[in-house]
Coordinates of C-alpha atoms and ligand atoms in Angstrom, one line a residue:
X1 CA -9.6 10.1 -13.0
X2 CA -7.5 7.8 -10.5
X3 CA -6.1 9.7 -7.1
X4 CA -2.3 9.7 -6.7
X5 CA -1.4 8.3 -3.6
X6 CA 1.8 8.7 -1.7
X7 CA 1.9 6.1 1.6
X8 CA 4.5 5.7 4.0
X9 CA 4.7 2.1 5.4
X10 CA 6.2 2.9 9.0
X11 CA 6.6 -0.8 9.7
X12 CA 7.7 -1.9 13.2
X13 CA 9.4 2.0 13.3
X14 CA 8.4 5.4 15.7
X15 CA 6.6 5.4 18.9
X16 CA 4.0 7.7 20.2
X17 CA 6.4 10.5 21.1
X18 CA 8.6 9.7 17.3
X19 CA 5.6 9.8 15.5
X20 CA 4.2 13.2 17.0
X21 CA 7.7 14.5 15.8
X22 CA 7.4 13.2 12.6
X23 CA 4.4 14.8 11.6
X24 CA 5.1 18.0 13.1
X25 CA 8.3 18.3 10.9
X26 CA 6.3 16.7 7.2
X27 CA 2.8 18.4 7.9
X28 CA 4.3 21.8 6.4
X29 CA 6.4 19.9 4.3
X30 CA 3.3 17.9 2.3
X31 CA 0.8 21.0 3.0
X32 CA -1.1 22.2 -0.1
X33 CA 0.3 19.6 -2.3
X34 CA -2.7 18.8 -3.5
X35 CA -1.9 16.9 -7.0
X36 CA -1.6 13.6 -4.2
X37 CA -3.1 12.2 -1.5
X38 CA -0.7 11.3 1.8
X39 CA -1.4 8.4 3.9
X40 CA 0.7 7.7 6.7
X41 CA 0.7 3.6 7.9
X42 CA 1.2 3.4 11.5
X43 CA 2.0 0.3 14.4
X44 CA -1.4 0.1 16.3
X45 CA -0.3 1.5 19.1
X46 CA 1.4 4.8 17.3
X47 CA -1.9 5.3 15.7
X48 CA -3.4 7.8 17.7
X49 CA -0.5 9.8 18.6
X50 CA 0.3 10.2 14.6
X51 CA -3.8 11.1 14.3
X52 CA -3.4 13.7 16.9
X53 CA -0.4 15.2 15.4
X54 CA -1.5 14.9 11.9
X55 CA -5.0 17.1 13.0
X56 CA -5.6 20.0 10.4
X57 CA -3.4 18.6 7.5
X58 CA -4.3 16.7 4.2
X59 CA -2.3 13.4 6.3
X60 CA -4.4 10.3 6.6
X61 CA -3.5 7.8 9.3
X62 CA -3.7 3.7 8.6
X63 CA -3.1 1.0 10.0
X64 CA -0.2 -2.1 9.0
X65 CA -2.9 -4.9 8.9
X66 CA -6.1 -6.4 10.4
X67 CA -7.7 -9.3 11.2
X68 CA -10.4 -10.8 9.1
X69 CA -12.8 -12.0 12.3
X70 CA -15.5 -9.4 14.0
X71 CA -13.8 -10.9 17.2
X72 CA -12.6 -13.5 19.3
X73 CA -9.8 -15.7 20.5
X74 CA -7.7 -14.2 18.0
X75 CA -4.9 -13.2 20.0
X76 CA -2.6 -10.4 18.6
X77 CA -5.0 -9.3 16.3
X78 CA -6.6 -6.2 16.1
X79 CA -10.5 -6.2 13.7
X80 CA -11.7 -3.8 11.2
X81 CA -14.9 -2.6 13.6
X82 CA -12.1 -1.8 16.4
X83 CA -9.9 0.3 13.5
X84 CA -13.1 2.0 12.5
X85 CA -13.9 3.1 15.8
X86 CA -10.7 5.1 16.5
X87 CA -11.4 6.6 13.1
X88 CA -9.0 4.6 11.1
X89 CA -10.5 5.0 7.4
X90 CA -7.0 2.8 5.2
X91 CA -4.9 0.1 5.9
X92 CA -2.4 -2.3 4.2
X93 CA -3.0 -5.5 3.6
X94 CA -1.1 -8.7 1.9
X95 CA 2.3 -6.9 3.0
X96 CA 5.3 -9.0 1.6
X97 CA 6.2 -9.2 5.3
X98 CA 3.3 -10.7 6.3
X99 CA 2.8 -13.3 3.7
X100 CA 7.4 -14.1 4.6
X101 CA 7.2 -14.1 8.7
X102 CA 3.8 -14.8 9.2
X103 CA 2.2 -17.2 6.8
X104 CA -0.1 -14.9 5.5
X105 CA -1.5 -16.3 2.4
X106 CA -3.8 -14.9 -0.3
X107 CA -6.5 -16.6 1.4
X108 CA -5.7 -14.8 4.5
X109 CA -5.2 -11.7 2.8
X110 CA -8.5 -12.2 0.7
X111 CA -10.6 -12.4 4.0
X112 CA -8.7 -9.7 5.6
X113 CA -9.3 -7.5 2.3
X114 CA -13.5 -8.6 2.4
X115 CA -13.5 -7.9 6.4
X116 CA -12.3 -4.5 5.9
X117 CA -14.6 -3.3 3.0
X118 CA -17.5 -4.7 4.3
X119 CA -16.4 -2.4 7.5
X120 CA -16.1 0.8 5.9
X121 CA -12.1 0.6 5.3
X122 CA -10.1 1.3 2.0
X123 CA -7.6 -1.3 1.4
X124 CA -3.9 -0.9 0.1
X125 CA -3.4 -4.4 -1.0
X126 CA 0.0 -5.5 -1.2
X127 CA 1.6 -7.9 -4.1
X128 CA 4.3 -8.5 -6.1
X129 CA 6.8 -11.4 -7.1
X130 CA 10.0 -12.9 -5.8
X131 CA 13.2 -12.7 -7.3
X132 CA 13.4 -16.0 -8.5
X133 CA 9.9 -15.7 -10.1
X134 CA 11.4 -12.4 -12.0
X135 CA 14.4 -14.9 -13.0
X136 CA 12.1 -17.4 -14.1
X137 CA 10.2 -14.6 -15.9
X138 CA 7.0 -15.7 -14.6
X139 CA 6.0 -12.4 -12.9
X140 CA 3.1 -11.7 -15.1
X141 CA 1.3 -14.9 -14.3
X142 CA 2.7 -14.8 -10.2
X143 CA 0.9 -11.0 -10.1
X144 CA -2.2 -12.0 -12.1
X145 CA -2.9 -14.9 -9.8
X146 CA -2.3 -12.6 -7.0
X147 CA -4.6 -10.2 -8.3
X148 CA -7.1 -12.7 -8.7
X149 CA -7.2 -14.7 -5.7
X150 CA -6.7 -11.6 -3.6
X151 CA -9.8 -10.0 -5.0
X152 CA -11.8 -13.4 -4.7
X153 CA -15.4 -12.4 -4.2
X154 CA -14.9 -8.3 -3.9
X155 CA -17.9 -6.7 -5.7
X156 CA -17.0 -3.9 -8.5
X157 CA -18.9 -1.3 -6.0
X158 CA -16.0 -2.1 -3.3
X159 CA -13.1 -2.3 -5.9
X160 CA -13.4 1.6 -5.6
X161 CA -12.1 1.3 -2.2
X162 CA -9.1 -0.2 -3.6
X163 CA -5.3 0.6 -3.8
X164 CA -3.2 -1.7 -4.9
X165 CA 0.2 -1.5 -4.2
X166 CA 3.4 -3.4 -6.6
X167 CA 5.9 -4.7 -4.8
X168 CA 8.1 -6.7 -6.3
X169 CA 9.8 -8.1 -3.2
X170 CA 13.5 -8.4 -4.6
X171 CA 13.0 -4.2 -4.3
X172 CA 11.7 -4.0 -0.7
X173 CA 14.6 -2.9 1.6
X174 CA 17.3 -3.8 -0.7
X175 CA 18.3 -0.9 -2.3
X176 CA 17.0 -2.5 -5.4
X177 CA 14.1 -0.6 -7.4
X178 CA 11.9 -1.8 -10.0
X179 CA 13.3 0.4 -13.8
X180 CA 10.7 2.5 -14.2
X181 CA 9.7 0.0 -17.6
X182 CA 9.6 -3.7 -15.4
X183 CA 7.2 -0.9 -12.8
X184 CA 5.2 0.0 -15.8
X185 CA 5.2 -3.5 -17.4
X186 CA 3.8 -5.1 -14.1
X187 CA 1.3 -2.4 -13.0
X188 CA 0.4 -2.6 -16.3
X189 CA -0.6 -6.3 -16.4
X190 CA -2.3 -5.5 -13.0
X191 CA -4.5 -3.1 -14.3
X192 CA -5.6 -5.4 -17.5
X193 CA -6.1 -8.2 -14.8
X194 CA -8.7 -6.1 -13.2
X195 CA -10.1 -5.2 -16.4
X196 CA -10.7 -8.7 -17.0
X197 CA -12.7 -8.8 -13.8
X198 CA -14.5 -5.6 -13.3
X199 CA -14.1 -4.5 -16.7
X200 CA -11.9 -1.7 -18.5
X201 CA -13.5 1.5 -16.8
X202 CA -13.3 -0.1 -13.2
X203 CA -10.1 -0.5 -13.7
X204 CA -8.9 2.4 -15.0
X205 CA -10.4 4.2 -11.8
X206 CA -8.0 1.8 -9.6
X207 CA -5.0 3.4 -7.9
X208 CA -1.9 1.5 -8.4
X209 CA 1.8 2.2 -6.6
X210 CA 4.9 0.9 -7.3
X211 CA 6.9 0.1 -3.7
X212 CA 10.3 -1.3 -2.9
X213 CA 12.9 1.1 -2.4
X214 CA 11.3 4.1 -4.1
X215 CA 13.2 7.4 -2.6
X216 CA 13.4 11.1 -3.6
X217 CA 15.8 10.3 -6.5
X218 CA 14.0 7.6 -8.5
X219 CA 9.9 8.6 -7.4
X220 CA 9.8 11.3 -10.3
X221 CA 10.4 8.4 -13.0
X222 CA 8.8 5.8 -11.6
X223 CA 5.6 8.2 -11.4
X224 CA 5.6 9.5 -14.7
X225 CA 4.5 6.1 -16.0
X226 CA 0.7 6.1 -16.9
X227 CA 0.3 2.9 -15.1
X228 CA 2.0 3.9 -11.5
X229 CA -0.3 6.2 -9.8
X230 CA 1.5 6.8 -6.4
X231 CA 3.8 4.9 -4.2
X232 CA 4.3 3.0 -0.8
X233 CA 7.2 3.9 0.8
X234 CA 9.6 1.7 3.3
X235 CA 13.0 3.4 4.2
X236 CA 12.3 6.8 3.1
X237 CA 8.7 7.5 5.0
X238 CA 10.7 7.6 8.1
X239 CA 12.8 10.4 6.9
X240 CA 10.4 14.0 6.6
X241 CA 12.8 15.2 3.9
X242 CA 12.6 12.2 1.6
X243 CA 9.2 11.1 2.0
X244 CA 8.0 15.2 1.2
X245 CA 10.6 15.0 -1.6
X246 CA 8.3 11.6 -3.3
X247 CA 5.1 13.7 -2.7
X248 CA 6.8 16.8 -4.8
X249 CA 7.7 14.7 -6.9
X250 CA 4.1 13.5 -7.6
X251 CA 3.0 17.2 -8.2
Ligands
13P1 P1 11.3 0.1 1.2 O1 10.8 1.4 0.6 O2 12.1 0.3 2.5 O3 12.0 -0.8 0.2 O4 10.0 -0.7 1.6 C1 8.9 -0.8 0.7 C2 7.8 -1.4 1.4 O5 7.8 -2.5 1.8 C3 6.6 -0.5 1.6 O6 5.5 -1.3 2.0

């Protein structure tokens, strides 16, 4: 049986002191809903603040991204040893935001994905197509290549430390969501694209989210497709009410 997983993507948003307060108002808000896991993804230097605050609760911390070197003259970057050490277990990768503003690539984002399994980490891998793909009705093909390239070289024993996370940029920020069916429809060719690979029980045990503008009124239909398992949240994981609203909704 696959884990639902709810995950705010905090972005560039909340410093030490905002993120403290956010937890304190969503830890009862998200206690002893245990149907879904709750992930929180934070800017590096928010991290250990939100850890602190987050103490006691089911809330896992993340991080946004990291680097696919051990170390080096990489600078800006932040590795998956130095995540580790301040006890930093998930984090997204392949963001729509990297791959726009900072030429991520799926290479990029397929040594970023290897550095962080072989260091422990589980992975929320981040893909989806552009709006004109969707118009060109090429967004089964866009996310299978994704899928594959992404995953280039990742052994069926790491796929378990996996998420992957839909997200169909046209949706992220906009306003615009995924219907619940093009969700389904996508996730869905996801899933059979990893069964390809890793075979049809592997993949079944793979967590898959919808994201882009998922909020506390569309989350309950988006979830009840069989092939959306949880979501990553923009907009609305900065707001304690909404996001806890996404995670009841996933009960
Ligand atoms: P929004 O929920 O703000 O559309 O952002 C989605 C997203 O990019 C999560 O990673």
């Amino acid at each position: 049986m696959r884990r639902t997983v709810i995950a705010g993507n905090w972005k560039m948003n909340f410093t030490p002191a905002e993120a403290t307060e956010f937890i304190k108002v969503v830890k009862p808000l998200v206690a002893g809903k245990n149907k879904c896991d709750v992930i929180f993804c934070a800017p590096y230097v928010t991290i250990a603040a939100a850890q602190q605050a987050a103490k006691g609760s089911k809330i896992k911390i993340g991080a946004e991204n990291v680097h696919f070197a051990e170390k080096g003259a990489y600078t800006g970057e932040v590795s998956a040893k130095m995540l580790t050490a301040c006890g930093v277990e998930y984090v997204i990768i392949g963001h729509s935001e990297r791959r726009q503003y900072f030429g991520e690539t799926d290479e990029t984002v397929n040594l970023r994905t290897k550095a962080a399994l072989a260091a422990g980490m589980k992975v929320i891998l981040c893909l989806g197509e552009v709006k004109e793909q969707r118009l060109s009705g090429i967004t089964n093909e866009v996310v299978a290549m994704q899928t594959k390239l992404d995953l280039k070289d990742v052994t069926a024993e790491e796929l378990k430390n996996i998420i992957i996370a839909y997200e169909p940029v046209w949706a992220i920020g906009t306003g615009l969501t995924a219907t619940p069916e093009q969700a389904q429809e996508t996730c869905h060719v996801i899933r059979e694209t990893l069964a390809k690979l890793y075979g049809k029980k592997a993949a079944n045990g793979v967590t898959i989210q919808y994201g882009g503008s998922m909020n506390e009124k569309n989350a309950a239909e988006l979830l009840a497709k069989p092939d959306v398992d949880g979501g990553l949240i923009g907009g609305a994981s900065l707001v304690p009410e909404k996001f806890a609203a996404i995670v009841d909704a996933a009960q």
